Amino acid sequence: MTRLVGGAHSDVGRVRSVNQDAALASSRLRLFAVADGMGGHRGGEVASALALEALTAGTDAALDTVDTLVDLVLDANDRILDQARRDPDLFGMGTTLCAIALVRGDDDAELGAERVAIVNVGDSRVYLLAHGALQQLTEDHSLVQDMVRDGQLTAEEAAVHPRRNILTRALGIEPEVDVDWWERPARLTDRYLLCSDGLFNEVSEDRIAAVLRQVADPEAAAKELVGLANARGGRDNITCIVVDVVGDAGPEIPADPGPTAARRLEADLAAAEPVPPPEPRPRRVTFRVLGFLVLLGTLAAVTVFVIRTFADRTYFVAAGDDRVAVYQGRPGGILWFDPRVVETLPLQLTALTAAQREQLATGYETSSRDDARRWAVSQLSPVTTTTTTPLPSTTTTVSTTTAPPTSLPPTSIATTTATTAAAPPPEGPAVTTADGGG
Ligand code: MG
């Protein structure tokens, strides 16, 4: 059976007064983690400690799957947010968290029965030393990393960029957090390094790789790396955990490599093929997220149904192509539900009087199609006017197609007061009397 054997070391560094990093190294739980807290006052310390507490809470046994590990990270996020809400001193605290665990996967011929699960949020890192070659497994969730990905910075520029400490993801900031995760086969002789940025901001990866290759004991290697970071300035807290994948027979790497062993190791390293970095898995959907998506979908469907029903209960009268029409829906539409013509009435638009046009433009809304039709017929039918004048000859009905009632040329209208008062607007009235009066 495979085991993980690890050693950790953490130091405040040479500039800071408080160590806000935290480390967890549990061979029993087969679980190792580094958290780098942030937040003024004591927030950072609390956040990183809470994160590691959450990882070990309620479990005495090794983790079953990578999903369990991701769920623990999500729990850590909840705990930190909850604590920050209750204590104003801790407002705004957050932490990075990277962890590895030996888990039993389901049957997967490629990965084997025992795997190393890796999770990450933030810019602490997990490296793998395999066959002597060092590779960074995690991707930093930082502003400069985004800029490198977008081609705005080279990796070398990012390493010294003044804003390299700005994170794009951390625990304790938002209620929802994406956790990057990977699974790898648990290969004997693989060596993992978990570290906070206090290490890799001071020490080059070549130098880190050299120490991991040369110092066999995990704890001694971790101490050596922390010492190197301090020697280069120690401007931040520094935390390192070195973890070896070993078989039952014990560590594959000699506990105390003599010169011969060290040379042999170097020779192995020189012959080793570089391992391509793994692609991060797509965002994992937890049951919590799945439940949320189902709820969201249901809500959206209900909303659409309600709006559709609401729209369909409205009828209104408006101009169709050339005749008055009854529409179903909301005037102007609502969301993507446009009103549609359900009935075209035998009322020519050209036959409407100015007043009727105005009425049509103002519109009429109702919940009944019959009602809409009745209104249109009563208000917009060609008008029959009975004048009160006693002369029967002045009562007549004229359709709009009638010629204009006055023979006055347009230019003369202004000068003929009596006539212009009764004169129709340019589009012409439906009704007039033979003598031009009203
Ligand atoms: Mg740091």
Coordinates of C-alpha atoms and ligand atoms in Angstrom, one line a residue:
M1 CA 0.0 0.0 0.0
T2 CA 1.1 3.5 -0.8
R3 CA 1.8 6.2 1.8
L4 CA 2.6 9.8 1.9
V5 CA 5.6 10.9 4.1
G6 CA 6.1 14.6 4.5
G7 CA 7.9 17.2 6.5
A8 CA 6.9 20.9 7.0
H9 CA 8.6 24.1 8.0
S10 CA 7.2 27.6 8.3
D11 CA 8.9 30.9 9.2
V12 CA 7.8 34.5 9.7
G13 CA 10.6 35.7 7.5
R14 CA 12.9 38.7 8.1
V15 CA 10.5 41.6 7.6
R16 CA 7.0 40.7 8.8
S17 CA 6.2 40.6 12.5
V18 CA 3.4 37.9 12.3
N19 CA 3.3 34.6 10.5
Q20 CA 0.0 34.4 8.7
D21 CA 0.9 31.2 6.8
A22 CA -0.3 27.9 8.2
A23 CA 0.7 24.3 7.3
L24 CA -0.9 21.0 7.8
A25 CA 1.0 17.8 7.5
S26 CA -0.8 14.6 8.5
S27 CA 0.5 11.3 7.4
R28 CA -2.3 9.6 9.2
L29 CA -5.0 11.5 7.2
R30 CA -2.6 11.3 4.2
L31 CA -3.3 15.0 3.8
F32 CA -1.0 18.0 3.4
A33 CA -1.9 21.7 3.0
V34 CA -0.5 25.2 3.0
A35 CA -2.6 28.3 3.6
D36 CA -1.4 31.9 3.2
G37 CA -3.7 34.3 5.1
M38 CA -4.3 37.9 4.3
G39 CA -6.3 40.7 6.0
G40 CA -5.1 43.3 8.4
H41 CA -4.7 43.0 12.1
R42 CA -5.2 39.3 13.0
G43 CA -7.5 38.4 10.1
G44 CA -4.9 36.6 8.0
E45 CA -3.8 34.3 10.8
V46 CA -7.4 33.4 11.6
A47 CA -8.3 32.8 8.0
S48 CA -5.4 30.4 7.3
A49 CA -5.9 28.6 10.6
L50 CA -9.7 28.2 9.9
A51 CA -9.0 26.8 6.4
L52 CA -6.8 24.1 7.7
E53 CA -9.2 23.3 10.6
A54 CA -11.9 22.9 8.0
L55 CA -9.9 20.3 6.1
T56 CA -9.5 18.1 9.1
A57 CA -12.9 18.7 10.7
G58 CA -15.0 15.7 11.3
T59 CA -12.7 13.2 9.8
D60 CA -10.4 10.7 11.4
A61 CA -10.0 8.7 8.3
A62 CA -8.2 9.3 5.0
L63 CA -10.3 11.0 2.3
D64 CA -12.1 8.8 -0.2
T65 CA -12.1 10.9 -3.3
V66 CA -11.0 14.2 -4.7
D67 CA -14.7 15.4 -4.4
T68 CA -14.5 15.0 -0.7
L69 CA -11.4 17.2 -0.6
V70 CA -13.0 19.8 -2.8
D71 CA -16.1 19.8 -0.5
L72 CA -13.8 20.4 2.5
V73 CA -12.3 23.4 0.7
L74 CA -15.8 24.8 0.0
D75 CA -16.6 24.3 3.8
A76 CA -13.5 26.2 4.6
N77 CA -14.7 29.1 2.5
D78 CA -18.1 29.0 4.3
R79 CA -16.4 29.0 7.8
I80 CA -14.1 31.9 7.0
L81 CA -17.0 34.0 5.6
D82 CA -19.1 33.1 8.6
Q83 CA -16.5 34.1 11.1
A84 CA -15.8 37.4 9.3
R85 CA -19.5 38.2 9.4
R86 CA -19.6 37.7 13.2
D87 CA -16.4 39.5 14.1
P88 CA -15.9 43.0 12.6
D89 CA -12.2 42.8 13.4
L90 CA -11.9 40.0 10.9
F91 CA -13.8 41.7 8.1
G92 CA -12.2 41.2 4.8
M93 CA -9.9 38.3 5.8
G94 CA -9.1 35.6 3.3
T95 CA -6.6 33.0 2.6
T96 CA -5.0 30.9 -0.2
L97 CA -5.2 27.1 0.2
C98 CA -3.4 24.4 -1.7
A99 CA -3.6 20.8 -0.6
I100 CA -2.7 17.3 -1.7
A101 CA -4.2 14.0 -0.4
L102 CA -3.9 10.3 -1.1
V103 CA -7.3 9.1 -2.1
R104 CA -9.0 6.0 -3.4
G105 CA -10.4 6.7 -6.8
D106 CA -13.0 4.7 -8.6
D107 CA -11.6 2.1 -11.1
D108 CA -9.6 3.9 -13.7
A109 CA -7.0 2.0 -15.5
E110 CA -4.9 5.0 -16.3
L111 CA -4.8 6.5 -12.8
G112 CA -4.9 3.3 -10.8
A113 CA -6.6 2.6 -7.5
E114 CA -4.7 5.1 -5.4
R115 CA -4.2 8.6 -6.5
V116 CA -2.9 11.9 -5.4
A117 CA -5.7 14.5 -5.3
I118 CA -4.6 18.2 -5.6
V119 CA -6.7 21.2 -5.0
N120 CA -5.9 24.9 -5.2
V121 CA -7.4 28.4 -4.6
G122 CA -5.1 31.4 -4.7
D123 CA -1.3 31.7 -5.4
S124 CA 0.2 29.2 -3.0
R125 CA 1.7 26.4 -5.2
V126 CA 2.0 22.7 -5.6
Y127 CA 5.1 21.4 -7.5
L128 CA 5.9 17.9 -8.5
L129 CA 9.4 16.6 -8.7
A130 CA 9.2 13.5 -11.0
H131 CA 12.2 11.7 -12.4
G132 CA 14.2 14.7 -11.3
A133 CA 12.2 17.3 -13.2
L134 CA 10.3 20.0 -11.4
Q135 CA 7.0 21.2 -12.6
Q136 CA 4.4 23.5 -11.2
L137 CA 1.1 21.7 -11.0
T138 CA -1.2 24.4 -9.8
E139 CA -2.0 27.7 -11.6
D140 CA -1.8 30.9 -9.6
H141 CA -5.1 32.8 -9.3
S142 CA -3.4 36.2 -9.5
L143 CA -3.6 39.3 -11.6
V144 CA -0.2 38.8 -13.1
Q145 CA -0.9 35.1 -14.0
D146 CA -4.0 36.4 -16.0
M147 CA -1.8 38.9 -17.7
V148 CA 0.7 36.1 -18.6
R149 CA -2.1 34.0 -20.0
D150 CA -3.3 37.0 -22.1
G151 CA 0.2 37.5 -23.4
Q152 CA 0.6 40.9 -21.7
L153 CA 3.5 39.8 -19.5
T154 CA 6.2 37.1 -19.7
A155 CA 6.6 34.7 -16.8
E156 CA 9.8 36.4 -16.0
E157 CA 8.2 39.9 -15.9
A158 CA 5.4 38.5 -13.8
A159 CA 7.8 37.1 -11.2
V160 CA 9.1 40.6 -10.4
H161 CA 5.9 42.6 -11.1
P162 CA 5.0 45.0 -8.3
R163 CA 1.4 43.9 -8.3
R164 CA 2.1 40.2 -8.3
N165 CA 0.5 39.9 -4.8
I166 CA -3.0 40.7 -6.1
L167 CA -5.2 37.6 -6.1
T168 CA -8.1 36.9 -8.4
R169 CA -9.4 34.1 -6.2
A170 CA -9.1 33.3 -2.5
L171 CA -11.1 31.7 0.3
G172 CA -13.3 33.9 2.4
I173 CA -14.1 36.5 -0.2
E174 CA -17.2 35.3 -2.0
P175 CA -19.9 32.8 -1.0
E176 CA -19.1 30.8 -4.2
V177 CA -15.6 29.9 -5.1
D178 CA -14.1 27.8 -7.9
V179 CA -11.7 25.2 -6.6
D180 CA -9.1 23.9 -9.1
W181 CA -8.5 20.2 -8.7
W182 CA -6.4 17.5 -10.3
E183 CA -5.8 13.8 -9.8
R184 CA -2.6 12.0 -10.5
P185 CA -1.5 8.4 -10.2
A186 CA 0.3 7.9 -6.9
R187 CA 3.8 7.0 -8.3
L188 CA 6.5 5.8 -5.9
T189 CA 9.4 8.2 -5.9
D190 CA 7.3 11.2 -6.9
R191 CA 8.0 14.1 -4.6
Y192 CA 5.6 17.0 -4.0
L193 CA 6.3 20.5 -2.7
L194 CA 3.6 22.7 -1.3
C195 CA 4.7 26.3 -0.6
S196 CA 3.5 29.8 0.0
D197 CA 4.7 32.7 -2.2
G198 CA 7.3 33.6 0.3
L199 CA 9.4 30.8 -1.2
F200 CA 9.1 31.2 -4.9
N201 CA 9.2 35.0 -4.8
E202 CA 12.7 34.7 -3.3
V203 CA 14.1 31.5 -4.7
S204 CA 14.3 30.4 -8.3
E205 CA 12.7 27.2 -9.5
D206 CA 16.1 25.8 -10.5
R207 CA 17.4 26.3 -7.0
I208 CA 14.2 24.8 -5.5
A209 CA 14.6 21.8 -7.8
A210 CA 18.2 21.3 -6.8
V211 CA 17.3 21.2 -3.1
L212 CA 14.4 18.8 -3.6
R213 CA 16.8 16.5 -5.6
Q214 CA 19.6 16.7 -3.1
V215 CA 18.0 16.6 0.3
A216 CA 16.3 13.3 0.9
D217 CA 14.6 13.9 4.2
P218 CA 11.3 15.8 3.6
E219 CA 11.5 17.9 6.7
A220 CA 15.2 18.8 6.1
A221 CA 14.4 19.7 2.6
A222 CA 11.5 22.0 3.8
K223 CA 13.9 23.7 6.3
E224 CA 16.6 24.1 3.7
L225 CA 14.1 25.8 1.3
V226 CA 12.8 28.2 4.0
G227 CA 16.4 29.0 4.9
L228 CA 17.2 29.9 1.3
A229 CA 14.2 32.3 1.1
N230 CA 15.3 34.0 4.3
A231 CA 18.8 34.2 2.9
R232 CA 17.4 36.0 -0.2
G233 CA 15.6 38.6 1.9
G234 CA 12.7 36.8 3.6
R235 CA 10.3 39.6 2.8
D236 CA 7.2 37.5 3.4
N237 CA 6.2 34.6 5.5
I238 CA 7.6 31.3 4.1
T239 CA 6.1 27.9 4.4
C240 CA 7.2 24.7 2.7
I241 CA 5.9 21.1 2.9
V242 CA 7.8 18.3 1.1
V243 CA 5.9 15.1 0.6
D244 CA 7.2 11.8 -0.8
V245 CA 5.1 9.0 -2.2
V246 CA 6.4 5.8 -0.7
G247 CA 5.6 2.2 -0.7
D248 CA 5.2 -0.1 2.4
A249 CA 8.8 -0.9 2.2
G250 CA 9.6 2.7 3.3
P251 CA 11.0 5.7 1.6
E252 CA 12.3 5.0 -1.9
I253 CA 14.8 7.8 -1.6
P254 CA 17.5 6.9 0.8
A255 CA 17.1 8.6 4.2
D256 CA 20.7 9.7 4.2
P257 CA 22.1 9.7 0.7
G258 CA 25.8 9.4 0.7
P259 CA 27.8 10.9 -2.1
T260 CA 27.3 7.7 -4.3
A261 CA 23.5 7.8 -3.8
A262 CA 23.4 11.5 -4.5
R263 CA 25.4 11.0 -7.7
R264 CA 23.1 8.2 -8.7
L265 CA 20.1 10.4 -8.1
E266 CA 21.6 13.2 -10.2
A267 CA 22.2 10.7 -13.0
D268 CA 18.6 9.5 -12.8
L269 CA 17.5 13.1 -13.0
A270 CA 19.7 13.9 -16.0
A271 CA 18.2 10.9 -17.8
A272 CA 14.6 11.8 -16.9
E273 CA 12.1 12.9 -19.5
P274 CA 10.5 16.2 -18.7
V275 CA 6.8 15.6 -17.8
P276 CA 4.3 17.9 -19.6
P277 CA 2.3 20.0 -17.1
P278 CA -1.2 18.6 -16.6
E279 CA -4.2 20.5 -17.8
P280 CA -6.5 21.7 -15.0
R281 CA -9.7 19.8 -15.0
P282 CA -12.8 21.7 -15.9
R283 CA -14.7 23.3 -13.1
R284 CA -16.2 20.6 -11.0
V285 CA -19.9 20.7 -10.4
T286 CA -20.8 19.8 -6.8
F287 CA -24.2 18.7 -5.7
R288 CA -24.6 22.1 -4.2
V289 CA -23.9 23.8 -7.5
L290 CA -26.1 21.3 -9.3
G291 CA -29.0 22.0 -6.9
F292 CA -28.5 25.7 -7.4
L293 CA -28.6 25.3 -11.2
V294 CA -31.8 23.2 -11.0
L295 CA -33.4 25.9 -8.8
L296 CA -32.3 28.6 -11.1
G297 CA -33.7 26.8 -14.2
T298 CA -37.0 26.2 -12.4
L299 CA -37.2 29.9 -11.4
A300 CA -36.5 31.0 -15.0
A301 CA -39.2 28.6 -16.4
V302 CA -41.8 29.8 -13.9
T303 CA -40.9 33.5 -14.6
V304 CA -41.3 33.0 -18.3
F305 CA -44.6 31.1 -17.9
V306 CA -46.0 33.9 -15.7
I307 CA -44.9 36.7 -18.1
R308 CA -46.3 34.7 -21.1
T309 CA -49.6 34.2 -19.3
F310 CA -49.7 37.9 -18.3
A311 CA -49.0 39.0 -21.9
D312 CA -51.6 36.6 -23.4
R313 CA -54.3 38.0 -21.2
T314 CA -54.1 41.4 -22.7
Y315 CA -55.8 42.4 -26.0
F316 CA -55.4 45.8 -27.5
V317 CA -56.5 47.7 -30.6
A318 CA -54.0 49.2 -32.9
A319 CA -53.2 49.8 -36.6
G320 CA -52.6 46.7 -38.7
D321 CA -51.1 46.9 -42.2
D322 CA -54.0 48.8 -43.7
R323 CA -56.8 48.1 -41.3
V324 CA -57.5 48.3 -37.7
A325 CA -56.5 45.1 -35.9
V326 CA -57.0 43.4 -32.5
Y327 CA -53.7 42.3 -31.0
Q328 CA -53.0 39.8 -28.3
G329 CA -50.0 40.6 -26.0
R330 CA -48.6 43.7 -24.4
P331 CA -48.2 46.8 -26.6
G332 CA -44.6 47.0 -27.5
G333 CA -44.0 43.5 -26.4
I334 CA -42.6 42.1 -23.1
L335 CA -39.3 40.3 -23.0
W336 CA -39.2 38.3 -26.3
F337 CA -43.0 38.0 -26.5
D338 CA -44.2 40.3 -29.2
P339 CA -47.9 41.0 -29.6
R340 CA -49.6 39.3 -32.5
V341 CA -52.6 40.1 -34.6
V342 CA -55.5 37.9 -33.7
E343 CA -58.2 39.7 -35.8
T344 CA -58.2 42.3 -38.6
L345 CA -61.3 44.4 -38.6
P346 CA -63.0 45.7 -41.7
L347 CA -62.0 49.3 -40.8
Q348 CA -59.7 50.9 -43.3
L349 CA -57.0 53.1 -41.6
T350 CA -57.4 55.6 -44.4
A351 CA -61.1 56.0 -43.5
L352 CA -60.4 57.2 -39.9
T353 CA -61.0 60.7 -38.9
A354 CA -58.2 62.7 -37.2
A355 CA -59.9 62.2 -33.9
Q356 CA -60.2 58.5 -34.5
R357 CA -56.6 58.2 -35.4
E358 CA -55.7 59.9 -32.2
Q359 CA -57.9 57.5 -30.3
L360 CA -56.3 54.6 -32.1
A361 CA -52.8 56.0 -31.3
T362 CA -53.8 56.3 -27.6
G363 CA -55.0 52.7 -27.8
Y364 CA -57.3 50.5 -25.9
E365 CA -56.3 47.6 -23.7
T366 CA -58.6 45.0 -22.3
S367 CA -58.6 41.4 -21.1
S368 CA -61.2 40.3 -23.6
R369 CA -60.9 40.0 -27.3
D370 CA -64.6 40.6 -27.8
D371 CA -64.4 43.7 -25.8
A372 CA -61.5 45.0 -27.9
R373 CA -63.5 44.3 -31.1
R374 CA -66.6 46.0 -29.7
W375 CA -64.5 49.1 -28.7
A376 CA -62.9 49.3 -32.2
V377 CA -66.3 49.0 -34.0
S378 CA -67.9 51.5 -31.7
Q379 CA -65.1 54.1 -31.8
L380 CA -63.5 53.7 -35.2
S381 CA -66.3 52.9 -37.6
P382 CA -66.9 55.4 -40.4
V383 CA -68.8 58.2 -38.6
T384 CA -72.4 59.1 -39.3
T385 CA -73.0 62.6 -38.1
T386 CA -76.4 64.0 -37.6
T387 CA -76.1 67.7 -37.3
T388 CA -78.5 69.7 -35.2
T389 CA -79.2 72.1 -37.9
P390 CA -82.8 72.0 -39.0
L391 CA -81.9 71.9 -42.6
P392 CA -82.0 68.2 -43.8
S393 CA -79.8 69.1 -46.8
T394 CA -76.8 69.7 -44.5
T395 CA -77.0 66.2 -43.0
T396 CA -74.8 63.9 -45.0
T397 CA -72.3 61.1 -44.6
V398 CA -69.2 61.3 -46.5
S399 CA -66.4 58.9 -46.5
T400 CA -62.8 60.0 -46.4
T401 CA -62.4 59.2 -50.0
T402 CA -64.4 62.2 -50.7
A403 CA -62.7 65.1 -52.3
P404 CA -61.6 67.9 -50.0
P405 CA -64.5 70.0 -49.1
T406 CA -63.0 73.3 -50.0
S407 CA -61.8 74.3 -53.3
L408 CA -59.5 76.9 -51.8
P409 CA -55.9 76.4 -52.7
P410 CA -53.7 75.7 -49.7
T411 CA -52.0 79.1 -49.8
S412 CA -55.3 80.8 -49.3
I413 CA -56.3 79.1 -46.1
A414 CA -54.7 81.6 -43.8
T415 CA -56.5 84.5 -45.4
T416 CA -59.9 83.0 -45.3
T417 CA -60.7 82.9 -41.6
A418 CA -64.2 81.5 -41.8
T419 CA -63.3 78.8 -44.1
T420 CA -60.1 77.7 -42.5
A421 CA -61.8 77.4 -39.1
A422 CA -63.8 74.6 -40.5
A423 CA -61.3 73.4 -43.0
P424 CA -60.0 69.9 -42.5
P425 CA -56.4 69.0 -41.6
P426 CA -54.4 68.1 -44.7
E427 CA -55.3 64.4 -44.4
G428 CA -59.0 65.4 -44.7
P429 CA -62.0 64.8 -42.5
A430 CA -64.5 62.0 -42.9
V431 CA -67.3 64.3 -42.4
T432 CA -68.2 67.7 -43.6
T433 CA -71.2 69.4 -44.8
A434 CA -72.0 70.7 -48.1
D435 CA -71.6 74.3 -47.1
G436 CA -68.2 73.7 -45.5
G437 CA -69.5 74.4 -42.0
G438 CA -69.7 72.0 -39.2
Ligands
MG1 MG 2.5 35.2 1.3

